[in-house]
Structures are given as C-alpha cells and as structure tokens.
CSV table of C-alpha atoms in Angstrom, one decimal:
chain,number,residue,atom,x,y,z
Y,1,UNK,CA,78.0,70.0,124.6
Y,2,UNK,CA,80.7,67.7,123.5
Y,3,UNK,CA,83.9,69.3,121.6
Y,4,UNK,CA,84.4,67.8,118.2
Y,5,UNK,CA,88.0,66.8,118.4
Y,6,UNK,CA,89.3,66.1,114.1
Y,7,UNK,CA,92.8,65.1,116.4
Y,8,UNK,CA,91.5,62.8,118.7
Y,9,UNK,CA,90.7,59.8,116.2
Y,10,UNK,CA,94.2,60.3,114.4
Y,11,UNK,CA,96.2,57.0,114.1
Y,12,UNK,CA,100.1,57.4,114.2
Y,13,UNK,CA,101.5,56.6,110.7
Y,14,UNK,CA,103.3,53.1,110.4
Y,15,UNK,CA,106.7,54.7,109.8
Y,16,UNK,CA,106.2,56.3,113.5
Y,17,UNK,CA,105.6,53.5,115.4
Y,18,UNK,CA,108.3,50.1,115.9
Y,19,UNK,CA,110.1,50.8,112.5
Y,20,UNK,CA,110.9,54.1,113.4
Y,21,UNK,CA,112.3,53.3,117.1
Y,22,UNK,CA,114.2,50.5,115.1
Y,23,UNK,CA,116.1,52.9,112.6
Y,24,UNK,CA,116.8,55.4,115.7
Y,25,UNK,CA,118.3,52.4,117.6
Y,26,UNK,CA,120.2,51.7,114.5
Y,27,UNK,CA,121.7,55.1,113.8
Y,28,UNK,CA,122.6,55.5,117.9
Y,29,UNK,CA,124.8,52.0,117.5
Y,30,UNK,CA,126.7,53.3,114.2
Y,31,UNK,CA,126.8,56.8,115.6
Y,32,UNK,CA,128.5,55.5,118.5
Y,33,UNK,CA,130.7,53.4,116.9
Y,34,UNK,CA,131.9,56.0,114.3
Y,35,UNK,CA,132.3,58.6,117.4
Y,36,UNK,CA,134.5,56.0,119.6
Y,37,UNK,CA,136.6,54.6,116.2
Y,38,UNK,CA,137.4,59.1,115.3
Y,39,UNK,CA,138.1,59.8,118.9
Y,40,UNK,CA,140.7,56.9,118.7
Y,41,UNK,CA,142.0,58.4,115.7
Y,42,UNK,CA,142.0,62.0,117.0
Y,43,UNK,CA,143.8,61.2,119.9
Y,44,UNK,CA,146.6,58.8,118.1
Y,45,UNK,CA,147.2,61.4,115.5
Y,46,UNK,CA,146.3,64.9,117.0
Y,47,UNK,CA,144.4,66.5,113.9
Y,48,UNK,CA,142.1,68.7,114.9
Y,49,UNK,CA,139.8,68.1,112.5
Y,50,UNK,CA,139.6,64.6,113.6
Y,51,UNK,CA,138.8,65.9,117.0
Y,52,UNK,CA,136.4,68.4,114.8
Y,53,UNK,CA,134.7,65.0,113.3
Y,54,UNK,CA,134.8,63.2,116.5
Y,55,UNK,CA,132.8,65.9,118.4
Y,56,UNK,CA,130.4,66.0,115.6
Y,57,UNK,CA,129.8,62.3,116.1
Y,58,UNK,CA,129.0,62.2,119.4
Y,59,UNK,CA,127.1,64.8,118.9
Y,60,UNK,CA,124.8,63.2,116.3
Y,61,UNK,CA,125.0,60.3,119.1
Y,62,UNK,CA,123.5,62.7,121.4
Y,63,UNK,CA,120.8,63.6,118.8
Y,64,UNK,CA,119.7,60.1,118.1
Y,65,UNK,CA,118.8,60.0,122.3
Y,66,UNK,CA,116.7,63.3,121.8
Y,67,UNK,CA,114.9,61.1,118.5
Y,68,UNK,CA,114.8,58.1,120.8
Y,69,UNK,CA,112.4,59.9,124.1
Y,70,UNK,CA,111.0,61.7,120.8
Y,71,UNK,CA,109.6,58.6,119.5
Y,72,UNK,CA,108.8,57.1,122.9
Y,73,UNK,CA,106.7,60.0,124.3
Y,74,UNK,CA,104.6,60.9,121.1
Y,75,UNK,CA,103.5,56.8,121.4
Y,76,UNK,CA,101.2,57.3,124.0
Y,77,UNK,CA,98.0,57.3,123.4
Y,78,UNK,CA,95.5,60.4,123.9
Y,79,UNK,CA,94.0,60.6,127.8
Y,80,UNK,CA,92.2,62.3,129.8
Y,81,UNK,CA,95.1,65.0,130.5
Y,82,UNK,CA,96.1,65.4,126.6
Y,83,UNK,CA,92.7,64.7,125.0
Y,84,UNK,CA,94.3,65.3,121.5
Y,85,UNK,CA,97.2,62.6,122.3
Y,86,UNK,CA,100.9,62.9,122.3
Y,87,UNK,CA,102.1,63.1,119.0
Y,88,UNK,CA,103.1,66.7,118.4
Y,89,UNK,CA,105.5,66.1,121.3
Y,90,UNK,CA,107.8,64.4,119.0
Y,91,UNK,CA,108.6,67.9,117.7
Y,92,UNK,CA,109.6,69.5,120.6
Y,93,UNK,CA,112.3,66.7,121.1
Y,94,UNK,CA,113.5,67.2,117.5
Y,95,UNK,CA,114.1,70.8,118.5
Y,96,UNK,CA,115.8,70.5,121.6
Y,97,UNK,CA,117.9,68.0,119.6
Y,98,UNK,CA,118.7,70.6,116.9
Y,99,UNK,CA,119.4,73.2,119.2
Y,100,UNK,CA,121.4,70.6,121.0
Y,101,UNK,CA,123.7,70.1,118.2
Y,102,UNK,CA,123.7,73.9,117.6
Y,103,UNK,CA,125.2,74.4,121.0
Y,104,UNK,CA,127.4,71.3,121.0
Y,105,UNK,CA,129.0,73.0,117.4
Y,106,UNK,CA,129.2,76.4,119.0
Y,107,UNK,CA,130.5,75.2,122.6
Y,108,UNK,CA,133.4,73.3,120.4
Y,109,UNK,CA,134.3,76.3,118.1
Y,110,UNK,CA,134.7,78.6,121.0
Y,111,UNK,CA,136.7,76.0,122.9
Y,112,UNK,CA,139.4,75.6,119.8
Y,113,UNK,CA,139.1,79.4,119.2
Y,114,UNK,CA,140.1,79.9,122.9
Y,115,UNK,CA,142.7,77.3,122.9
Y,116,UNK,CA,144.3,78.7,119.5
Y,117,UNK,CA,144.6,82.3,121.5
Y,118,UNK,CA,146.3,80.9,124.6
Y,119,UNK,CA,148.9,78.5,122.2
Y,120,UNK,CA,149.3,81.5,119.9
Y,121,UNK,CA,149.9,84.0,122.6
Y,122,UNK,CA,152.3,81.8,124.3
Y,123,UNK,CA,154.1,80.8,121.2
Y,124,UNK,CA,154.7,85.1,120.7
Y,125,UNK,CA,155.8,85.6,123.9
Y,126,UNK,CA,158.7,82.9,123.4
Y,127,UNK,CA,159.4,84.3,120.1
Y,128,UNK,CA,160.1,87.3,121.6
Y,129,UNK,CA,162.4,86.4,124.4
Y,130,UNK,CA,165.0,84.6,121.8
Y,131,UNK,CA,167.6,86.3,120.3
C-alpha cells in the first residue's frame, strides 16, 4: 500500500527559490560593509557603543550565512531518504541563526560587563592609594 504523501507534490514558492538567495547575497555584502565601516569607527574613536553597533553588525553578517545554507539546503528536491523534500530545513537554520545572534548579544554584554569590573576595580584601588 502506497502512503499518500499531501508534502511530496509541494512546489517551493517563487520568493524561495533564486530571488530569495539573491536578497540574502545582498544583505551579507551591506552587512559586511556596515560591520567593517563601524569597526573602523569604533576603533578610531573608542565609543563603546560603536563597538556595541559593530558587534551587532557582524553579527547580523553571521546571520545572513545561517539564511544563506538555509536557502541552499531546503532547495533540494524530495529523495528517496527525505521523501517529503527539504524544505522545512530552512527553519532549523533560521533558528540556529536566531539563537546565534542571542548568544553573540549575550557573549558581548558579559564581555563589557566583565571588562567594566576589572577597569572599575582597578580605577578604586588607585583612588585609594593617593592622598
């Protein structure tokens, strides 16, 4: 008896296909463009929230590479292996990619909250040694 599969005959949407990989390609240039021109700009004036701005850059360049394998992956075509195709794998890249940013965000904060500690208790223990 043959399984009656409603997934198997699906088509992927226009949007997914070439257009989609297009606009992905396009956001990972800008992305990387806007992440290399605020690192610049962090490092020439030493804001932290330029460095805040820049690290959120390259982390949405990161994401873009999750969206690119995203869109590459959940192409193929159904097989004998995946009999109801590929497509649904697109959302397991946009999670990693979302919990990819997540940590990138977190991983940053408790950097500068660790760095604030060791600058602040340094700056106390000069304080205290001056007349």
């Amino acid at each position: 008896m043959e399984r009656v599969n409603a997934f198997h005959d699906e088509k992927p949407s226009p949007a997914s296909g070439g257009e989609s990989t297009r606009t992905v390609i396009v956001a990972f240039g800008a992305n990387i463009a806007v992440a290399v021109a605020k690192t610049v700009a962090a490092t020439l004036s030493g804001s932290a929230s330029m460095v805040a701005e820049a690290a959120h850059s390259w982390a949405d360049t990161g994401n873009q590479i999750f969206l690119l394998v995203a869109n590459r992956r959940s192409a193929r075509t159904a097989d004998a292996k995946r009999p109801l195709g590929y497509g649904r794998e697109a959302y397991v890249w946009s999670l990693l990619a979302a919990v990819g940013l997540f940590v990138a965000g977190a991983a940053v904060s408790v950097w500068h909250g660790i760095t604030e500690r060791r600058c602040a208790s340094r700056s106390d223990r000069r304080s205290a040694h001056r007349p």
